[in-house]
Short mmCIF file of C-alpha atoms and ligand atoms in Angstrom, two decimals:
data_model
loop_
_atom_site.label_atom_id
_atom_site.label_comp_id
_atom_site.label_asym_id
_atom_site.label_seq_id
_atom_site.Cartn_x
_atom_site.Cartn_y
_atom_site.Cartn_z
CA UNK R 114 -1.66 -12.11 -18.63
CA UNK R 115 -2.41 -13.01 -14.82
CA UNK R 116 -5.58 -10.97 -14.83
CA UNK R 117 -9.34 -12.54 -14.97
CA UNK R 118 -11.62 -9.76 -16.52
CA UNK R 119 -15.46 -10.76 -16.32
CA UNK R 120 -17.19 -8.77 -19.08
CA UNK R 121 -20.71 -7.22 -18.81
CA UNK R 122 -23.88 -8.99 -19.75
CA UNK R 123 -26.92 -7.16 -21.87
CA UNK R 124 -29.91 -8.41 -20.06
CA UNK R 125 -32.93 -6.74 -22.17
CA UNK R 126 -35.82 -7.39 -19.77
CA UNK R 127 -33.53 -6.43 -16.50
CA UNK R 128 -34.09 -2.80 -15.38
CA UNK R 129 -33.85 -1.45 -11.96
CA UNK R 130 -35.60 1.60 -10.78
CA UNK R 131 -34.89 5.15 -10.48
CA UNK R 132 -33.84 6.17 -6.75
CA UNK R 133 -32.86 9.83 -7.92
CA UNK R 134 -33.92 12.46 -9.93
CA UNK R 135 -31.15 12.35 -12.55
CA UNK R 136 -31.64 16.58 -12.46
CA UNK R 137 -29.10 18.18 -10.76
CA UNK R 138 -30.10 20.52 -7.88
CA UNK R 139 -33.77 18.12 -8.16
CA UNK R 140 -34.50 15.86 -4.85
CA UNK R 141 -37.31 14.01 -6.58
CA UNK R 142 -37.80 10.21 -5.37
CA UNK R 143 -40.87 9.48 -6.74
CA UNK R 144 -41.54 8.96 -11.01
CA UNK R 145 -44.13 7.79 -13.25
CA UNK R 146 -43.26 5.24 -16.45
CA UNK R 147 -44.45 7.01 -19.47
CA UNK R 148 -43.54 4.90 -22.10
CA UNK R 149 -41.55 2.10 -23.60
CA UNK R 150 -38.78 3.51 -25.74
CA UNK R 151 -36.25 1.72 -28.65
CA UNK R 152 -32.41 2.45 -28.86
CA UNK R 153 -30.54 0.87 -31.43
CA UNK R 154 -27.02 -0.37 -29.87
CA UNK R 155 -24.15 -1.83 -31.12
CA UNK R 156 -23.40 -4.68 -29.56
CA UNK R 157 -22.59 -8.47 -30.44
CA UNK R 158 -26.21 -9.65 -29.82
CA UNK R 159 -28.83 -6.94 -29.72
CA UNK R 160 -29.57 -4.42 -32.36
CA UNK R 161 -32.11 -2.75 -30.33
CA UNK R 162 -32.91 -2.93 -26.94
CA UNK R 163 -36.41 -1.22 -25.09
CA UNK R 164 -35.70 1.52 -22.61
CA UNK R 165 -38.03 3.06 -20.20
CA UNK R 166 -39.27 6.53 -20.32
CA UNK R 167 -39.77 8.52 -16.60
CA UNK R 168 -41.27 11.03 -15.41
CA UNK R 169 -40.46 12.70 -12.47
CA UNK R 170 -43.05 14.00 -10.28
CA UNK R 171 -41.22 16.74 -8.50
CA UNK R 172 -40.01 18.28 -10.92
CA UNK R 173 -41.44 16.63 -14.45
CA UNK R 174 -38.69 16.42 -16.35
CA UNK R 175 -38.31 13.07 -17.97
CA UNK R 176 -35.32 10.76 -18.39
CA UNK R 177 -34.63 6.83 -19.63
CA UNK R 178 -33.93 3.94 -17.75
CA UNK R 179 -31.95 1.36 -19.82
CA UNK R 180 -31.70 -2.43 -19.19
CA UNK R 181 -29.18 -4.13 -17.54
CA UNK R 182 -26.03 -3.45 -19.70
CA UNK R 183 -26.85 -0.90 -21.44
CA UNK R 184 -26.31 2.86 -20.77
CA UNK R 185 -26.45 5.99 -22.44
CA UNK R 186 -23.87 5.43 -25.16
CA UNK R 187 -24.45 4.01 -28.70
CA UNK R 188 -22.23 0.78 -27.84
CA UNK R 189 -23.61 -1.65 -25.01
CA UNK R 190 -21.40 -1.95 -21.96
CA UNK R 191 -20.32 -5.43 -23.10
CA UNK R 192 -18.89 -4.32 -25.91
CA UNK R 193 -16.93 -1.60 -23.50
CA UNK R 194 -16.13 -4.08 -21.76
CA UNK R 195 -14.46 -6.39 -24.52
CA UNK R 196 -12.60 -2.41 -25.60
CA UNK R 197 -10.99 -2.68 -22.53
CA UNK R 198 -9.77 -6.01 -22.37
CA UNK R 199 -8.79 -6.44 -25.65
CA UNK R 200 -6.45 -3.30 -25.08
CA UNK R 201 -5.43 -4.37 -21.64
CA UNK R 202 -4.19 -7.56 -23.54
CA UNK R 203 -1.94 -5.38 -25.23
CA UNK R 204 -3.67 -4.33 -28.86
CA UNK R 205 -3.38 -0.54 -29.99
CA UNK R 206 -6.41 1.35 -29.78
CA UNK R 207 -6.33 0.52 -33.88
CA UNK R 208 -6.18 -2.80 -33.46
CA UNK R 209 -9.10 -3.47 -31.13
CA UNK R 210 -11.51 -1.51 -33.25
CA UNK R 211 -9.91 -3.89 -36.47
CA UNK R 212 -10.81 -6.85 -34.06
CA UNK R 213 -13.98 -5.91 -33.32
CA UNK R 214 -15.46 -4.80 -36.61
CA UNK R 215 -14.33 -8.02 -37.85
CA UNK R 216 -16.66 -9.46 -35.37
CA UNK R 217 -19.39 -7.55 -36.87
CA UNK R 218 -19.01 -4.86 -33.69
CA UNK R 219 -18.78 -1.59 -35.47
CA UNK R 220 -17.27 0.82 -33.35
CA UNK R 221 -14.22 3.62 -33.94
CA UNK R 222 -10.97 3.56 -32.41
CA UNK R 223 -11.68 6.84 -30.44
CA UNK R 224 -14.63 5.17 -28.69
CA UNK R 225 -12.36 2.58 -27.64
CA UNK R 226 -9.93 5.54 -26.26
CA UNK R 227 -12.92 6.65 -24.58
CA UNK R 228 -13.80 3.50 -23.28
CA UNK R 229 -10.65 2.39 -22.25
CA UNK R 230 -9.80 6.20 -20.26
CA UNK R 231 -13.46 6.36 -18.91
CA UNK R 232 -13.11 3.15 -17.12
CA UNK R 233 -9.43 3.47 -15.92
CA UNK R 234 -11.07 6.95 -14.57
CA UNK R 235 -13.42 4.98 -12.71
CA UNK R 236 -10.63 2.70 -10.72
CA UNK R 237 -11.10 3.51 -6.74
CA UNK R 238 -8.08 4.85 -4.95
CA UNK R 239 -4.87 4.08 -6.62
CA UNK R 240 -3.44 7.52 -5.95
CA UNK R 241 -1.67 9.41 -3.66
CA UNK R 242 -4.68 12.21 -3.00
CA UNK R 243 -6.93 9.56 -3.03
CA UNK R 244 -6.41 6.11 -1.56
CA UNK R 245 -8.78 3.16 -0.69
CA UNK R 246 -10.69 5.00 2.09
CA UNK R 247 -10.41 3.17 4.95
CA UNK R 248 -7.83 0.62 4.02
CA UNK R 249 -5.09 0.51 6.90
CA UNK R 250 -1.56 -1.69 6.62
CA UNK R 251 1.41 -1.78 9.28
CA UNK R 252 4.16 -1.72 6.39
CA UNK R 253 4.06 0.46 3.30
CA UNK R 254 6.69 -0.64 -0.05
CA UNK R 255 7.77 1.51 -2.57
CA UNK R 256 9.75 1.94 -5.53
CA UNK R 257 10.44 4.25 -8.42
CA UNK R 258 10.52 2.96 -12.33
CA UNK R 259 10.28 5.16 -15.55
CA UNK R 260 8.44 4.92 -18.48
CA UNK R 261 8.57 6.56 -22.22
CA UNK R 262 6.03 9.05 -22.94
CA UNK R 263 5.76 11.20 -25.69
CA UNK R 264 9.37 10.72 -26.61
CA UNK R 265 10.49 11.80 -22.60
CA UNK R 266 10.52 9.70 -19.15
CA UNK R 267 8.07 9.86 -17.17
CA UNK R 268 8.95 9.02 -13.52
CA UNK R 269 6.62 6.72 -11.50
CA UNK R 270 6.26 5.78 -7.69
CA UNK R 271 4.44 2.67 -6.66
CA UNK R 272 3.59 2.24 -3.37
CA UNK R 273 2.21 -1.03 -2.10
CA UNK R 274 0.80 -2.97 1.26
CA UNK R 275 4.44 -4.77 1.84
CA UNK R 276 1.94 -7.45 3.94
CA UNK R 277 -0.07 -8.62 1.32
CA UNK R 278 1.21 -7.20 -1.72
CA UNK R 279 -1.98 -4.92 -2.85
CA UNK R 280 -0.97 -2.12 -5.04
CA UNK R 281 -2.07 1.36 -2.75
CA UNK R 282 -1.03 3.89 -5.55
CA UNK R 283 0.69 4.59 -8.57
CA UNK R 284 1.48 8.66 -9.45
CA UNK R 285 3.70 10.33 -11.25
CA UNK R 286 7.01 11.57 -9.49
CA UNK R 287 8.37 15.18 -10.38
CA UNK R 288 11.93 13.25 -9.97
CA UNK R 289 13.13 10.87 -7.06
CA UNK R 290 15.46 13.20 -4.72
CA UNK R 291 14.99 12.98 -1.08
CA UNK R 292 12.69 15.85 -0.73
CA UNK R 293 10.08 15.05 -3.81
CA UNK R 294 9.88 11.23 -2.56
CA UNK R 295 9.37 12.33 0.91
CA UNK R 296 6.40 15.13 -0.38
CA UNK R 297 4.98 11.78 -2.41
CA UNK R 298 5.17 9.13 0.54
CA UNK R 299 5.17 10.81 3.84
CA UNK R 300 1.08 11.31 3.14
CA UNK R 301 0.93 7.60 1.83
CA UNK R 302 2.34 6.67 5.32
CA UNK R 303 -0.02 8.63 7.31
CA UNK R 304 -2.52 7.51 5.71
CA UNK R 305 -2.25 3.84 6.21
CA UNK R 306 -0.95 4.55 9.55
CA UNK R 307 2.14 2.56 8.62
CA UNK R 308 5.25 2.08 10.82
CA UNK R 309 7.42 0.21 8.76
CA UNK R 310 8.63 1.69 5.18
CA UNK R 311 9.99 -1.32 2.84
CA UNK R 312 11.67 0.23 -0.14
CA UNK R 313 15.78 -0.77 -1.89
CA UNK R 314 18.99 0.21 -0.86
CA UNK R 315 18.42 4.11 -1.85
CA UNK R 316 19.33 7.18 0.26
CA UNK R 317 16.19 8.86 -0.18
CA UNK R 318 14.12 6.52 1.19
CA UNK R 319 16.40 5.95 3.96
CA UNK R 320 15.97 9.77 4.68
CA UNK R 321 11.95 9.41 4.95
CA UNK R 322 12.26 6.82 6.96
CA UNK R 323 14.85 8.42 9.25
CA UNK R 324 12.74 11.94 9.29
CA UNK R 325 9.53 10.31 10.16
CA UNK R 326 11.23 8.31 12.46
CA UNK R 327 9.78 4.77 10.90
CA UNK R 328 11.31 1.51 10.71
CA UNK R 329 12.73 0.46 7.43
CA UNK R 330 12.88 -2.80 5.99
CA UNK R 331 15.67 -2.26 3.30
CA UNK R 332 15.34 -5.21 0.57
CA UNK R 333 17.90 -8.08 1.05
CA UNK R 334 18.29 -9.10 -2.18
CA UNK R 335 19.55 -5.84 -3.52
CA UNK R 336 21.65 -5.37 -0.40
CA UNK R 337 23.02 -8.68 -0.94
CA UNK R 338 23.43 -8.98 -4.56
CA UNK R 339 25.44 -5.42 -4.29
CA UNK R 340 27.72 -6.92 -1.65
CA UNK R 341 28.48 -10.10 -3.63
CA UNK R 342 29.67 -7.89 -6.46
CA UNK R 343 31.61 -5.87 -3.92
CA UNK R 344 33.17 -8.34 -2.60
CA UNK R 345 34.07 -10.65 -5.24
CA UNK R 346 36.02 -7.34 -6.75
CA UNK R 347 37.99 -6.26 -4.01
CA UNK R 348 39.13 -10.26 -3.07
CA UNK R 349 40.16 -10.34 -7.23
CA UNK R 350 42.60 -6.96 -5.94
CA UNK R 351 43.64 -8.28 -2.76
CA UNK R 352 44.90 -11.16 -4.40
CA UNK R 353 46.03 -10.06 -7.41
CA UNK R 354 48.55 -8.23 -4.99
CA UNK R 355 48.52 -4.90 -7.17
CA UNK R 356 47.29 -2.34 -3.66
CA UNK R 357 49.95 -1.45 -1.13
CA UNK R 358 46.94 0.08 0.96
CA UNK R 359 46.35 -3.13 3.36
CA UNK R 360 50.23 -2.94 4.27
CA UNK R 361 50.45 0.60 5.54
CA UNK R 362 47.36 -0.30 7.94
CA UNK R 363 49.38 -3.14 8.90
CA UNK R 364 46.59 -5.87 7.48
CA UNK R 365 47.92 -9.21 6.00
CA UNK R 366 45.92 -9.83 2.24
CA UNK R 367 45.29 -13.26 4.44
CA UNK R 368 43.07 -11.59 7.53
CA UNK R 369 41.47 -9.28 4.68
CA UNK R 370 39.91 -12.10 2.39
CA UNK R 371 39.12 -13.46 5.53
CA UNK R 372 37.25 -10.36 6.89
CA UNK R 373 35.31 -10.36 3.20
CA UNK R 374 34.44 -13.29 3.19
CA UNK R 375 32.75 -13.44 6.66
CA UNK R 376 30.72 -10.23 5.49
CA UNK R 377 29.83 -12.19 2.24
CA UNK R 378 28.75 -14.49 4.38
CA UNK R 379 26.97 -12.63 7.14
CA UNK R 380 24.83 -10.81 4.39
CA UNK R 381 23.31 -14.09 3.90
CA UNK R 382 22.52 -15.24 6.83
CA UNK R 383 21.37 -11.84 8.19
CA UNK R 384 21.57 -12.64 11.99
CA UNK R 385 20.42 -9.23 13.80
CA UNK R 386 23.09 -9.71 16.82
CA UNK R 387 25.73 -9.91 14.34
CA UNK R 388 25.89 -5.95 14.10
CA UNK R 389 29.02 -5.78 16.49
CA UNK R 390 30.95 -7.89 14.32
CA UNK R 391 30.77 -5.75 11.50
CA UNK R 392 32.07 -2.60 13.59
CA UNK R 393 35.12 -4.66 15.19
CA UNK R 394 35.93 -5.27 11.36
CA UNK R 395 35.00 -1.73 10.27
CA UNK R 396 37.81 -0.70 13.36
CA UNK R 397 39.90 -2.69 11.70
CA UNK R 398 39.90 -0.43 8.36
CA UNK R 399 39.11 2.90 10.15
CA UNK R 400 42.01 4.85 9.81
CA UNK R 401 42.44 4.33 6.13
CA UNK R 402 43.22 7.35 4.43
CA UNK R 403 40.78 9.08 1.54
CA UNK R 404 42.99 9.51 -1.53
CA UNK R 405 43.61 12.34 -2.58
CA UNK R 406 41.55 14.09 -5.43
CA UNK R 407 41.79 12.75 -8.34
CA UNK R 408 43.29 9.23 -7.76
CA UNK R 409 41.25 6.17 -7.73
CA UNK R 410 39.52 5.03 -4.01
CA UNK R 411 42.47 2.45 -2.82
CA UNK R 412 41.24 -1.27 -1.49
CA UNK R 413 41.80 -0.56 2.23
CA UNK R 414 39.63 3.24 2.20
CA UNK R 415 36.93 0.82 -0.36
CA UNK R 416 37.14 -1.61 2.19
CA UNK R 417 35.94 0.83 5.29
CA UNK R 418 33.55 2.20 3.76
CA UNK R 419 32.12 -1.13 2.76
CA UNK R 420 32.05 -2.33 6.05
CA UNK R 421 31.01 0.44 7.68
CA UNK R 422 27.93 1.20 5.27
CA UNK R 423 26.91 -2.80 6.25
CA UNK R 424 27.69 -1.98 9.90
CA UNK R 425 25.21 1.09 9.86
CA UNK R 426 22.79 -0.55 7.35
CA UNK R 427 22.80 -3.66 9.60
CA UNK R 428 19.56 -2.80 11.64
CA UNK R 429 17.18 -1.75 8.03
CA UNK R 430 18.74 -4.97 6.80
CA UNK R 431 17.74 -7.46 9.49
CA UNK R 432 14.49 -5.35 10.57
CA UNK R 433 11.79 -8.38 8.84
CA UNK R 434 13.63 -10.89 11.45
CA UNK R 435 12.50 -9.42 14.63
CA UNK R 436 9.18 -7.30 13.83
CA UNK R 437 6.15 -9.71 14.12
CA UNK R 438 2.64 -9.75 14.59
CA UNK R 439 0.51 -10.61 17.73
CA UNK R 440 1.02 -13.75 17.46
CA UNK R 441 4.20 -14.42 16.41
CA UNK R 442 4.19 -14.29 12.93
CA UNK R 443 6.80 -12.73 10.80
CA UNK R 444 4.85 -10.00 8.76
CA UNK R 445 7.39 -9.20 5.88
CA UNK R 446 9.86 -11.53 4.01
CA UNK R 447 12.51 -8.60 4.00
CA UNK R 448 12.12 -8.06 0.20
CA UNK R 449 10.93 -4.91 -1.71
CA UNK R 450 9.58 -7.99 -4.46
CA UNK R 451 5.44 -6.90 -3.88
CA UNK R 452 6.78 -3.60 -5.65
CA UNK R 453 8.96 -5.35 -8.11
CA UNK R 454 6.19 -7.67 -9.15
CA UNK R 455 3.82 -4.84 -9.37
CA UNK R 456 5.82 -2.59 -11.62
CA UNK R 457 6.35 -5.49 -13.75
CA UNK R 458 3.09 -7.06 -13.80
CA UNK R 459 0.69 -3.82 -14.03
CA UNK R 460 3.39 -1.35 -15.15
CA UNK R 461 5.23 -2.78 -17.75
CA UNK R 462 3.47 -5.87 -19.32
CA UNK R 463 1.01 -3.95 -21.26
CA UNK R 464 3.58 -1.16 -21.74
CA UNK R 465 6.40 -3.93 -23.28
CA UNK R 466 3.92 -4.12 -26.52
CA UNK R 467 3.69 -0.76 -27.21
CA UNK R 468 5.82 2.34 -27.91
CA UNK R 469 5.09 4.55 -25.24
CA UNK R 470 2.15 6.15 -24.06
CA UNK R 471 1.45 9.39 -25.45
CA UNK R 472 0.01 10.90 -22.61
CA UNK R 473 1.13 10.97 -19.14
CA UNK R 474 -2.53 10.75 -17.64
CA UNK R 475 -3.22 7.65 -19.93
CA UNK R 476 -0.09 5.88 -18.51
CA UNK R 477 -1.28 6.73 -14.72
CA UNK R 478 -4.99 5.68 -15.84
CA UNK R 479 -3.75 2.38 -17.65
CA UNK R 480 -1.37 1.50 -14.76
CA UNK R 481 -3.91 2.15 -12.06
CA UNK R 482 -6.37 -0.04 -14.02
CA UNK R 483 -4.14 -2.93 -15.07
CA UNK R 484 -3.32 -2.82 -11.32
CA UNK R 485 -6.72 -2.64 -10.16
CA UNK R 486 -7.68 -5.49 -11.86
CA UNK R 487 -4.55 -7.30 -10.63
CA UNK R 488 -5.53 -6.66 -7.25
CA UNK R 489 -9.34 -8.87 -8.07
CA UNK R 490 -7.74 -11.68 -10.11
CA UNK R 491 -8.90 -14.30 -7.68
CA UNK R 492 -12.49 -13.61 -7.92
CA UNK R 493 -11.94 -11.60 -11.25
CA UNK R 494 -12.31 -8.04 -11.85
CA UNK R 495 -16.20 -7.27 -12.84
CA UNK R 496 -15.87 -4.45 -15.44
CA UNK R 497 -19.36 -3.69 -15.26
CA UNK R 498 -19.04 -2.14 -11.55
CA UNK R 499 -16.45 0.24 -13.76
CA UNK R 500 -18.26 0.68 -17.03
CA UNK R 501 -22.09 1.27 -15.25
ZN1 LIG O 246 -36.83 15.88 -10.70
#
């Protein structure tokens, strides 16, 4: 687990004062202590800690102020705390409470449901209709994964700052056509006042990013992993000599395996000026013919629209080489991997030990804190600031 989770402390003698009258629809700023007050608690030190009994003077109703630690539930925020991360780590809500009461921490399994949901609840922005306030980036990545739920898949879009890798949102997807990812990311974008859209090789992001009229950064590896196949397939045809397709364009098998090659080749080296190339060879395969229904795609009509689906995706694919910062700085590697590694580290990992989430807001609040806490693992994630 690649997270650091800092647990709450109980510190019996720390309280801090009332600021508030805790009474809705009350503006009272001013109470008097009445009394010193015991609550039993369960937590792995303290039986009982002292609470503090106000009074408020606007209005005189009276409330408690509990030390540091400790709120208004039975178990102390500590052992909240140690709820969450044991479940985080990948026990069953069971299993924590098993863990715990052999610790001599007696608490139920639906408290640590409750503790677990009330603090993912508690995770700033992480979704779409509510993102970090404030937060700006240049380039936004995204990517679409699924996960079981209730027997049925639940579609997900992540959508992360493709500088620095921080995890903006996670929210469930009604599907992933053009239209529905567009109605999910097109506010995303705004929002972050991003130019540049970073996403894989599929048409519906290429659509966003063409009807917003942002740059794209389409993710090499994919691009290239999917022409290696490509290519390594239709160079087994050509020479295996079975496809009389070249021969009516008048193409020797020799200046075909040449022309795949060079793509294979190009894809790698990804040199922006080299987008003219991959037209002349596109001219080259042009005029081959679509089969007609209902017979296989031939090598020379495969191999035009290969070459010109590189040709056209040419500029999203060499986009990261040429857009830099004010001082000269590349600002993305031209992968999609900040969203890989997200859906893998905060999406799945806890999700790989279980069976599914039975509820769909329980997988967006488990994500979004897993994520959350992934995003604070250099100075660690204080779960008090959640659980207070
Ligand atoms: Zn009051």
């Amino acid at each position: 687990m690649r997270l650091k989770l800092l647990l709450p402390d109980v510190k019996t003698a720390e309280f801090s004062q009332p600021k508030q009258c805790p009474r809705t629809g009350c503006a009272g700023k001013r109470f008097y202590p009445r009394q010193m007050v015991g609550k039993k608690i369960v937590d792995t030190q303290y039986k009982e800690v002292s609470a503090w009994r106000y009074q408020c003077a606007k209005c005189g109703c009276t409330f408690r102020v509990y030390p540091k630690g400790v709120n208004h539930k039975q178990t102390s925020m500590r052992v909240q705390g140690m709820a969450v991360m044991l479940y985080i780590l990948g026990l069953s809500y069971g299993a924590v409470e098993l863990v715990l009461v052999s610790l001599g921490v007696g608490i139920g399994k639906t408290s640590v449901y409750r503790a677990v949901q009330s603090t993912a609840e508690k995770v700033p922005g992480m979704k779409q209709k509510n993102l970090l306030t404030g937060y700006k980036t240049k380039a936004v990545g995204a990517d679409v994964t699924s996960v079981r739920c209730n027997g049925k898949w639940v579609q997900l879009g992540i959508s992360v700052d493709a500088v620095n890798g921080m995890v903006l949102s996670i929210d469930k997807l009604p599907g992933e056509d053009a239209e529905q990812l567009k109605a999910w990311l097109v506010p995303i974008l705004d929002a972050m006042d991003a130019d540049v859209l970073v996403t894989d090789d599929a048409d519906g992001f290429k659509k966003v990013s063409d009807e917003t009229g942002r740059s794209q950064q389409v993710c090499k590896s994919h691009v290239a992993r999917n022409t290696d196949t490509l290519v390594d397939e239709l160079s087994a045809w050509i020479a295996s000599n079975q496809d009389r397709s070249l021969e009516v364009l008048g193409i020797s098998p020799e200046q075909a395996l040449l022309d795949l090659s060079k793509l294979k080749e190009m894809i790698h080296t990804r040199i922006p000026e080299e987008q003219s190339l991959l037209e002349a060879m596109y001219l080259r395969y042009a005029n081959a013919r679509k089969p007609s229904i209902g017979n296989k795609h031939d090598v020379a009509y495969r191999m035009r629209n290969l070459f010109m689906d590189r040709w056209n995706l040419w500029p999203r694919l060499t986009f990261y080489r040429t857009w830099r910062d004010e001082y000269g700085h590349r600002m993305i590697d031209g992968t999609n991997n900040h969203c890989e590694r997200s859906i893998g580290w905060w999406i799945k990992e806890r999700y790989r030990s279980m069976r599914g989430y039975k509820r769909e807001q329980s997988v967006l609040n488990v994500s979004r804190l897993i994520a959350f806490a992934g995003s604070r693992r250099a100075r660690g994630l204080n779960l008090a600031d959640l659980i207070a």
